[in-house]
Each structure stands twice: as C-alpha cells, then as structure tokens.
Amino acid sequence: MANTVSIDALRQELWSKELLDDVMKDVENVTRFMGEGADNVIQVSRDLEKSKGDQQTFGLVARLGGDGVTGDDELEGNEESMSSYAEVVAIDQIRNAVRLTGRLDNQKVVYDQIGKAKENLRVWMKEFIARQIFLKLGGVTNTTLVDTNGKVIGGRALWSNTADFIPDADEAAGVGARYLCAETTGTDGLADADIMTLDLVTKAATLAKLAEPKIQPLSVGGDDFYVMYLHPLSARDIRMSSDWKTAVENAQMRGDKNPVFRGALGFWSNVLLLENEYVPWLDISVSGNSFRGAAVGTDCAADCARNLLVGRQAILMAQASSKDALVVENFDYKNKEGVAGNFIGGLQKTMFNSKEFGVIAVDAAAKL
C-alpha cells in the first residue's frame, strides 16, 4: 500500500519554498545583480539543495594574459594555462520566530496575525541576508557596528564565514591594491570634509581595470560596466556634486535601452551608481574607530561609509534546502501559535591570491 503524505506536511513544504523564493527575489531586488552564473556580482549555488554537505566550492578563473601565436607558428606546446582558484563557502543556519499572544488576542484583531508574522519573517530574513552580503564585501568584522539610527547591525558579522578585512597598511596609507580612502594620508586623517565624490568613483574604476588580477566588469546588453554601491549619506554627497546632473543623464540614456540602468543614482566613468542602505557605515562615537572592531585595524578619525565598487563574482552564496524554512506550531493546548523561519546557507567575499577578486572598498567621510 502506498504511503500518503499528509496535507499539513505538503502545506508546510509549500510555505517553506514560497518563503525562500520570496526572500531570494527580495535580495535580488536589493542588489540587482544576483544569479547562478559567474557573470553576476553575487554568484549563487544551490547544489546543496540536492546533496548533503557543510560547504560549497566555487571556481574563480582570472583572464588569460598570454600573447598567443601569430601566423603559422606552432601553438602546440605554447598553450597558456588558466590561472584558477577555488573558494570554499561554509554554511550555517540562522533562525528567528514570532509567538502570538493567544486565541483571545487573535479574536480582537481584524487582520491575519499568522499571515503578518510570515511577512515579518520574510522581511527579516531578506534584511539579514542583504546585510551579510555588504558586511562581507566590506570586510567588516566589527560586531558592534550600528546603523544611522543607533541599531546594532554587526552582531552577526562573523556568521557562516569571516570575510578578509582590508589590510591595516592600506587603510593607514589611504590606498591599496583593492582600497581607496577619500583622505589620501589614510583613515586616521579622515575629516568630515573628505566626502564621497565622482572623482573617487573614477579612481576606483581605474584601480579595478589596472588590478592584477583585473576585476572583471559586468556585461549586460553589450554594455561592460562596474557597479558601485553607495551608502545613502555618500549618495547624498554625490547628489550635491556639480557633476551629478551629467551622471544622471548618462544613466537615463542607457536606461532607455536597458532596464538595468533605470532608477540608478547615475552612471559615471563606466560605473553604475546605486544607493544602498546596507552599505557599511561607521559611527566612531558608538562602534569604535575601525570596521574591524575595538582596538584592531586602523582608526577612522571621522564617521565613515565604506562604499563598494564591484564586478563579477565579488561574493559567493551557497544555499541549502530546507523543507522547514517556515514552520507554524501550536502551544498551550493549541491556544497559542508561533511561526519560525530559518535559512541554511553561507556567504563569503571572494579572494584570489590574498586579494579581493571582485571588489574595491572606498572609504569616505559620511556625517549625519
């Protein structure tokens, strides 16, 4: 006799799939460039949905750099080897839950409390994953980092994987292989006037092009470009720039033929400028003076946004399957209900020979 799966079990599995699908769509809307191919800023692997394991290995391949052969010269024996590297992303679980007051309280409200709890968990999970993406990209390990409202958002900065931080020597010098500071003498000399500018965007794009290995640009509809995620305070400073109107016009012209450019802050030096609230920001009066944490790293002398110029495969995400991503439970003789959500996966910034493979951090003063 065939086994019959209960309706409740099927319903929970459906809820779980819907939750994860919705969360991933939300995160993609936040970042814009997320998918399973290597031509995305965030490359996602779902292999662990189909098989067991506690980590996922991704392949990074740099550009070919040889001269090739000309004419009828022998190619055999002169082939070029690919410079490749494997990045391992460990996975972890993150959970949260909402418990309702009880049947009587449910009777008093006119809206569906279970439905509202599910929606709140979806938003919470989206924000958690989006925050993780930008903490990892910025190499942030400061667990006391706060947002502009004073809420601690760095508490899980080390979740799943610890991202490589920006070398102290680069922050002290104001420049590095994958780093720029608005104050050329370094973060310890940063003043409130050292804000984000379009000139810094140009410098970051140049650094990306000349990097070894080169940071690979995105390619959409025949357009090759980088993306820069800007903290809202840095976006404000860009908007106050005399050249911002030109940057907006550049984005609008491209938006007419390619929707990926629509709604952008601007387009400058072949860089798509996107405002993003999850870009790391350092309040030196609350979180200490470093994106690394208290008494480590190079101190910032002013509140600072870590804006991020990115190309392909800047960060990797491993996603595992969970039929229990969303669970509704009863308590107290079915008088109370609770809803729990969980995500099993991992995120990590890509590194190639100890250098960021797809991101350049740009520190600039960002005062409220």
CSV table of C-alpha atoms in Angstrom, one decimal:
chain,number,residue,atom,x,y,z
A,1,MET,CA,0.0,0.0,0.0
A,2,ALA,CA,1.4,3.4,-1.0
A,3,ASN,CA,2.2,5.9,1.8
A,4,THR,CA,0.2,9.1,1.7
A,5,VAL,CA,1.8,12.4,2.6
A,6,SER,CA,-0.3,14.5,4.9
A,7,ILE,CA,-1.9,17.7,3.7
A,8,ASP,CA,-0.2,19.6,6.6
A,9,ALA,CA,3.2,18.3,5.5
A,10,LEU,CA,2.6,19.4,1.9
A,11,ARG,CA,1.4,22.8,3.1
A,12,GLN,CA,4.5,23.4,5.2
A,13,GLU,CA,6.8,22.4,2.4
A,14,LEU,CA,5.0,24.8,0.1
A,15,TRP,CA,5.2,27.6,2.6
A,16,SER,CA,8.9,27.0,3.0
A,17,LYS,CA,9.5,27.0,-0.7
A,18,GLU,CA,7.5,30.2,-1.1
A,19,LEU,CA,9.3,31.9,1.7
A,20,LEU,CA,12.8,31.1,0.3
A,21,ASP,CA,11.8,32.1,-3.2
A,22,ASP,CA,10.3,35.4,-2.0
A,23,VAL,CA,13.4,36.1,0.2
A,24,MET,CA,15.8,35.5,-2.7
A,25,LYS,CA,13.7,37.7,-5.0
A,26,ASP,CA,13.8,40.4,-2.4
A,27,VAL,CA,17.6,40.2,-2.0
A,28,GLU,CA,18.0,40.3,-5.8
A,29,ASN,CA,15.9,43.4,-5.9
A,30,VAL,CA,18.3,45.0,-3.3
A,31,THR,CA,21.4,44.0,-5.1
A,32,ARG,CA,20.2,43.8,-8.8
A,33,PHE,CA,23.0,41.5,-9.9
A,34,MET,CA,22.5,38.1,-8.4
A,35,GLY,CA,22.2,34.7,-10.0
A,36,GLU,CA,23.8,31.3,-10.6
A,37,GLY,CA,26.2,32.3,-13.4
A,38,ALA,CA,29.7,33.7,-12.8
A,39,ASP,CA,28.7,36.9,-14.6
A,40,ASN,CA,26.9,38.2,-11.5
A,41,VAL,CA,28.1,40.3,-8.6
A,42,ILE,CA,26.6,37.6,-6.3
A,43,GLN,CA,27.0,34.1,-7.6
A,44,VAL,CA,24.6,31.7,-6.1
A,45,SER,CA,25.0,27.9,-5.9
A,46,ARG,CA,22.0,25.7,-4.9
A,47,ASP,CA,24.0,22.4,-5.2
A,48,LEU,CA,23.5,21.8,-1.5
A,49,GLU,CA,19.7,21.7,-2.0
A,50,LYS,CA,20.3,18.4,-3.8
A,51,SER,CA,23.1,16.9,-1.7
A,52,LYS,CA,24.4,16.8,1.8
A,53,GLY,CA,27.4,18.8,2.8
A,54,ASP,CA,28.6,21.7,5.0
A,55,GLN,CA,30.4,23.7,2.4
A,56,GLN,CA,30.4,24.6,-1.3
A,57,THR,CA,33.4,25.0,-3.5
A,58,PHE,CA,33.3,27.7,-6.3
A,59,GLY,CA,35.9,28.1,-9.1
A,60,LEU,CA,37.4,31.5,-9.8
A,61,VAL,CA,39.2,31.9,-13.1
A,62,ALA,CA,41.3,35.0,-14.0
A,63,ARG,CA,41.6,36.4,-17.6
A,64,LEU,CA,44.2,34.9,-19.9
A,65,GLY,CA,47.3,37.0,-20.1
A,66,GLY,CA,49.4,35.5,-22.8
A,67,ASP,CA,50.3,36.9,-26.3
A,68,GLY,CA,49.1,33.9,-28.3
A,69,VAL,CA,50.9,32.9,-31.5
A,70,THR,CA,50.9,34.5,-35.0
A,71,GLY,CA,50.8,33.2,-38.5
A,72,ASP,CA,51.7,29.5,-38.8
A,73,ASP,CA,53.8,29.4,-35.6
A,74,GLU,CA,53.3,26.3,-33.5
A,75,LEU,CA,50.5,26.6,-31.0
A,76,GLU,CA,51.1,23.1,-29.6
A,77,GLY,CA,53.5,23.4,-26.7
A,78,ASN,CA,52.7,27.1,-26.4
A,79,GLU,CA,49.3,26.8,-24.8
A,80,GLU,CA,48.5,29.0,-21.9
A,81,SER,CA,47.5,27.6,-18.5
A,82,MET,CA,44.5,29.1,-16.8
A,83,SER,CA,45.1,30.9,-13.5
A,84,SER,CA,42.3,29.4,-11.4
A,85,TYR,CA,41.5,29.4,-7.7
A,86,ALA,CA,38.9,27.6,-5.5
A,87,GLU,CA,36.9,29.5,-2.9
A,88,VAL,CA,35.2,27.4,-0.2
A,89,VAL,CA,32.0,28.8,1.3
A,90,ALA,CA,30.9,27.2,4.6
A,91,ILE,CA,27.2,27.1,5.6
A,92,ASP,CA,25.4,27.8,8.8
A,93,GLN,CA,21.8,28.2,10.0
A,94,ILE,CA,20.1,31.4,11.1
A,95,ARG,CA,16.6,31.3,12.7
A,96,ASN,CA,14.0,33.6,14.1
A,97,ALA,CA,10.4,33.2,15.3
A,98,VAL,CA,7.3,35.0,16.4
A,99,ARG,CA,4.9,33.7,19.0
A,100,LEU,CA,1.4,35.1,19.1
A,101,THR,CA,-0.3,36.0,22.4
A,102,GLY,CA,-3.2,33.6,22.2
A,103,ARG,CA,-6.7,32.8,20.8
A,104,LEU,CA,-8.4,35.6,22.6
A,105,ASP,CA,-6.0,38.3,21.3
A,106,ASN,CA,-6.4,36.8,17.8
A,107,GLN,CA,-10.1,37.4,18.1
A,108,LYS,CA,-9.6,41.1,18.9
A,109,VAL,CA,-7.6,42.0,15.8
A,110,VAL,CA,-9.1,42.2,12.3
A,111,TYR,CA,-6.0,41.2,10.4
A,112,ASP,CA,-4.5,37.7,9.9
A,113,GLN,CA,-1.8,37.6,12.6
A,114,ILE,CA,-0.2,34.4,11.2
A,115,GLY,CA,0.0,35.9,7.8
A,116,LYS,CA,1.5,39.1,9.2
A,117,ALA,CA,4.1,37.0,11.2
A,118,LYS,CA,5.1,35.2,8.0
A,119,GLU,CA,5.5,38.5,6.2
A,120,ASN,CA,7.6,40.0,9.0
A,121,LEU,CA,9.9,36.9,9.0
A,122,ARG,CA,10.3,37.2,5.2
A,123,VAL,CA,11.4,40.8,5.6
A,124,TRP,CA,13.7,40.0,8.5
A,125,MET,CA,15.4,37.2,6.5
A,126,LYS,CA,15.8,39.4,3.4
A,127,GLU,CA,17.4,42.1,5.6
A,128,PHE,CA,19.7,39.6,7.3
A,129,ILE,CA,21.0,38.2,4.0
A,130,ALA,CA,21.3,41.6,2.4
A,131,ARG,CA,23.2,42.9,5.4
A,132,GLN,CA,25.5,39.9,5.3
A,133,ILE,CA,26.3,40.5,1.7
A,134,PHE,CA,27.6,44.0,2.4
A,135,LEU,CA,29.3,43.2,5.6
A,136,LYS,CA,31.3,40.5,3.8
A,137,LEU,CA,32.0,42.7,0.8
A,138,GLY,CA,33.4,45.4,3.1
A,139,GLY,CA,35.5,43.0,5.1
A,140,VAL,CA,33.6,44.2,8.3
A,141,THR,CA,34.3,42.2,11.5
A,142,ASN,CA,33.2,44.8,14.0
A,143,THR,CA,30.3,43.2,15.8
A,144,THR,CA,29.2,46.5,17.4
A,145,LEU,CA,28.6,48.3,14.1
A,146,VAL,CA,25.4,50.3,14.2
A,147,ASP,CA,23.2,51.9,11.5
A,148,THR,CA,22.4,55.6,11.4
A,149,ASN,CA,19.6,55.1,14.0
A,150,GLY,CA,22.0,53.5,16.5
A,151,LYS,CA,20.7,50.0,16.0
A,152,VAL,CA,23.4,47.3,16.2
A,153,ILE,CA,23.7,45.6,12.8
A,154,GLY,CA,27.1,44.0,13.1
A,155,GLY,CA,26.2,41.4,15.7
A,156,ARG,CA,26.3,38.6,13.2
A,157,ALA,CA,29.2,39.9,11.1
A,158,LEU,CA,31.0,36.6,11.5
A,159,TRP,CA,28.1,34.4,10.6
A,160,SER,CA,28.9,31.4,8.3
A,161,ASN,CA,32.3,32.8,7.1
A,162,THR,CA,34.6,35.6,8.3
A,163,ALA,CA,35.5,37.9,5.5
A,164,ASP,CA,39.1,39.0,4.9
A,165,PHE,CA,39.5,42.6,6.2
A,166,ILE,CA,41.1,45.5,4.4
A,167,PRO,CA,44.8,45.4,5.3
A,168,ASP,CA,45.7,47.8,8.1
A,169,ALA,CA,48.6,49.1,6.0
A,170,ASP,CA,46.2,50.1,3.1
A,171,GLU,CA,43.9,52.0,5.5
A,172,ALA,CA,46.9,53.7,7.0
A,173,ALA,CA,48.3,54.7,3.6
A,174,GLY,CA,44.9,55.7,2.1
A,175,VAL,CA,45.4,53.4,-0.9
A,176,GLY,CA,46.0,49.7,-1.6
A,177,ALA,CA,45.6,47.1,-4.3
A,178,ARG,CA,41.9,47.0,-3.6
A,179,TYR,CA,41.3,50.0,-1.5
A,180,LEU,CA,40.9,53.8,-1.6
A,181,CYS,CA,40.3,56.5,1.0
A,182,ALA,CA,39.0,59.9,0.4
A,183,GLU,CA,41.8,61.2,2.6
A,184,THR,CA,45.0,60.3,0.8
A,185,THR,CA,47.0,60.2,4.0
A,186,GLY,CA,44.8,57.4,5.4
A,187,THR,CA,41.7,56.9,7.6
A,188,ASP,CA,43.4,58.3,10.7
A,189,GLY,CA,43.5,61.7,8.9
A,190,LEU,CA,39.9,61.5,7.6
A,191,ALA,CA,37.9,64.7,8.2
A,192,ASP,CA,34.2,65.5,7.8
A,193,ALA,CA,35.1,67.3,4.5
A,194,ASP,CA,36.6,64.2,2.9
A,195,ILE,CA,33.3,63.0,1.4
A,196,MET,CA,32.5,60.7,-1.5
A,197,THR,CA,33.0,62.3,-4.9
A,198,LEU,CA,32.7,61.4,-8.6
A,199,ASP,CA,36.4,61.8,-8.8
A,200,LEU,CA,36.7,58.9,-6.3
A,201,VAL,CA,34.4,56.8,-8.5
A,202,THR,CA,36.8,57.4,-11.4
A,203,LYS,CA,39.8,56.5,-9.3
A,204,ALA,CA,38.2,53.3,-8.1
A,205,ALA,CA,37.2,52.3,-11.7
A,206,THR,CA,40.8,52.9,-12.8
A,207,LEU,CA,42.1,50.8,-9.9
A,208,ALA,CA,39.7,48.0,-10.9
A,209,LYS,CA,40.8,48.0,-14.5
A,210,LEU,CA,44.5,48.0,-13.7
A,211,ALA,CA,44.3,45.5,-10.9
A,212,GLU,CA,46.1,42.1,-11.1
A,213,PRO,CA,44.1,40.1,-11.5
A,214,LYS,CA,41.8,42.6,-13.1
A,215,ILE,CA,38.3,43.0,-11.6
A,216,GLN,CA,36.0,41.7,-14.3
A,217,PRO,CA,33.2,44.1,-15.3
A,218,LEU,CA,29.6,43.0,-15.7
A,219,SER,CA,28.2,42.7,-19.2
A,220,VAL,CA,24.6,43.4,-19.9
A,221,GLY,CA,23.1,44.0,-23.3
A,222,GLY,CA,26.5,44.7,-24.8
A,223,ASP,CA,27.5,47.2,-22.1
A,224,ASP,CA,30.5,46.4,-19.9
A,225,PHE,CA,30.5,48.3,-16.6
A,226,TYR,CA,31.2,48.1,-12.9
A,227,VAL,CA,28.7,48.8,-10.1
A,228,MET,CA,29.3,51.0,-7.1
A,229,TYR,CA,27.0,50.6,-4.1
A,230,LEU,CA,26.9,53.9,-2.1
A,231,HIS,CA,25.7,54.4,1.4
A,232,PRO,CA,22.7,56.9,1.5
A,233,LEU,CA,24.9,59.5,3.1
A,234,SER,CA,27.5,59.2,0.4
A,235,ALA,CA,24.7,59.2,-2.2
A,236,ARG,CA,23.6,62.5,-0.7
A,237,ASP,CA,27.1,63.9,-1.1
A,238,ILE,CA,27.2,62.7,-4.8
A,239,ARG,CA,23.8,64.4,-5.4
A,240,MET,CA,25.2,67.7,-4.2
A,241,SER,CA,28.1,67.5,-6.7
A,242,SER,CA,28.1,69.9,-9.6
A,243,ASP,CA,28.6,66.9,-12.0
A,244,TRP,CA,25.7,64.8,-10.7
A,245,LYS,CA,23.3,66.1,-13.4
A,246,THR,CA,25.7,64.7,-16.1
A,247,ALA,CA,25.9,61.3,-14.2
A,248,VAL,CA,22.1,61.1,-14.1
A,249,GLU,CA,21.7,61.9,-17.8
A,250,ASN,CA,24.2,59.2,-18.6
A,251,ALA,CA,22.1,56.6,-16.7
A,252,GLN,CA,18.9,57.8,-18.3
A,253,MET,CA,20.3,57.4,-21.8
A,254,ARG,CA,21.3,53.9,-21.1
A,255,GLY,CA,18.0,53.2,-19.3
A,256,ASP,CA,16.1,53.8,-22.5
A,257,LYS,CA,17.6,50.7,-24.0
A,258,ASN,CA,18.5,48.6,-20.9
A,259,PRO,CA,16.2,48.5,-17.8
A,260,VAL,CA,19.1,47.6,-15.5
A,261,PHE,CA,20.2,51.2,-15.6
A,262,ARG,CA,16.8,52.6,-14.6
A,263,GLY,CA,16.4,54.1,-11.2
A,264,ALA,CA,20.2,54.4,-10.7
A,265,LEU,CA,21.7,57.3,-8.9
A,266,GLY,CA,23.8,57.9,-12.0
A,267,PHE,CA,26.4,56.5,-14.4
A,268,TRP,CA,30.0,57.8,-14.3
A,269,SER,CA,33.3,56.5,-15.7
A,270,ASN,CA,31.6,53.3,-16.8
A,271,VAL,CA,30.3,52.7,-13.3
A,272,LEU,CA,26.6,52.3,-12.4
A,273,LEU,CA,26.0,54.1,-9.2
A,274,LEU,CA,23.4,52.5,-6.9
A,275,GLU,CA,22.3,53.8,-3.5
A,276,ASN,CA,22.0,51.0,-0.9
A,277,GLU,CA,21.1,51.3,2.8
A,278,TYR,CA,23.1,48.1,3.6
A,279,VAL,CA,26.5,49.6,2.7
A,280,PRO,CA,28.6,49.6,5.9
A,281,TRP,CA,28.8,52.8,7.9
A,282,LEU,CA,31.0,53.5,10.9
A,283,ASP,CA,29.8,55.8,13.8
A,284,ILE,CA,33.1,56.3,15.6
A,285,SER,CA,31.3,57.6,18.7
A,286,VAL,CA,29.5,54.3,19.1
A,287,SER,CA,31.2,51.5,17.2
A,288,GLY,CA,34.8,52.4,17.9
A,289,ASN,CA,37.1,53.7,15.2
A,290,SER,CA,37.5,50.7,12.9
A,291,PHE,CA,35.5,48.5,10.7
A,292,ARG,CA,37.4,45.6,12.2
A,293,GLY,CA,36.4,46.3,15.8
A,294,ALA,CA,37.7,47.8,19.0
A,295,ALA,CA,41.5,48.1,19.4
A,296,VAL,CA,42.2,46.5,16.0
A,297,GLY,CA,42.6,47.8,12.5
A,298,THR,CA,43.4,51.4,11.6
A,299,ASP,CA,41.3,54.1,13.3
A,300,CYS,CA,39.0,56.4,11.4
A,301,ALA,CA,39.1,60.0,12.5
A,302,ALA,CA,35.5,60.7,11.3
A,303,ASP,CA,32.3,58.8,10.7
A,304,CYS,CA,32.8,56.8,7.6
A,305,ALA,CA,30.9,55.0,4.8
A,306,ARG,CA,32.6,52.0,3.1
A,307,ASN,CA,31.3,52.3,-0.4
A,308,LEU,CA,31.9,49.3,-2.7
A,309,LEU,CA,32.8,49.1,-6.3
A,310,VAL,CA,32.1,45.6,-7.6
A,311,GLY,CA,32.5,43.4,-10.6
A,312,ARG,CA,31.8,39.7,-11.4
A,313,GLN,CA,31.9,37.1,-8.6
A,314,ALA,CA,32.5,39.7,-5.9
A,315,ILE,CA,30.7,37.5,-3.4
A,316,LEU,CA,29.5,33.9,-3.3
A,317,MET,CA,26.4,32.4,-1.8
A,318,ALA,CA,25.7,28.8,-1.0
A,319,GLN,CA,22.1,27.9,-0.4
A,320,ALA,CA,20.9,24.7,1.1
A,321,SER,CA,17.5,23.2,1.0
A,322,SER,CA,15.2,23.3,4.0
A,323,LYS,CA,11.6,21.9,4.0
A,324,ASP,CA,11.2,23.6,7.3
A,325,ALA,CA,12.2,27.1,6.3
A,326,LEU,CA,8.8,28.1,7.6
A,327,VAL,CA,7.2,26.3,10.5
A,328,VAL,CA,3.9,27.1,12.2
A,329,GLU,CA,3.5,25.4,15.6
A,330,ASN,CA,0.8,25.3,18.3
A,331,PHE,CA,1.5,25.7,22.1
A,332,ASP,CA,-0.5,25.6,25.3
A,333,TYR,CA,-3.2,23.1,24.2
A,334,LYS,CA,-3.5,24.9,20.8
A,335,ASN,CA,-4.3,28.2,22.4
A,336,LYS,CA,-1.2,29.9,21.1
A,337,GLU,CA,0.5,29.8,17.7
A,338,GLY,CA,4.1,30.5,16.7
A,339,VAL,CA,5.8,31.0,13.3
A,340,ALA,CA,9.5,30.2,12.8
A,341,GLY,CA,11.7,30.9,9.8
A,342,ASN,CA,15.2,29.6,9.0
A,343,PHE,CA,17.8,29.9,6.3
A,344,ILE,CA,20.7,27.4,5.8
A,345,GLY,CA,23.4,28.8,3.7
A,346,GLY,CA,26.6,30.8,3.6
A,347,LEU,CA,28.2,33.9,2.1
A,348,GLN,CA,31.8,34.8,1.5
A,349,LYS,CA,33.8,37.5,-0.3
A,350,THR,CA,36.0,36.1,-3.0
A,351,MET,CA,39.7,36.3,-2.6
A,352,PHE,CA,42.4,35.4,-5.3
A,353,ASN,CA,46.0,35.1,-4.1
A,354,SER,CA,45.1,37.1,-0.9
A,355,LYS,CA,43.5,39.9,-2.9
A,356,GLU,CA,39.8,40.7,-3.3
A,357,PHE,CA,38.7,39.2,-6.6
A,358,GLY,CA,35.8,41.4,-7.3
A,359,VAL,CA,35.5,44.4,-5.0
A,360,ILE,CA,37.3,47.7,-4.2
A,361,ALA,CA,36.4,49.4,-0.9
A,362,VAL,CA,36.2,53.2,-0.9
A,363,ASP,CA,36.1,54.9,2.5
A,364,ALA,CA,34.7,58.4,2.7
A,365,ALA,CA,33.5,60.6,5.5
A,366,ALA,CA,29.8,60.4,5.9
A,367,LYS,CA,28.3,62.7,8.6
A,368,LEU,CA,24.7,62.6,9.6
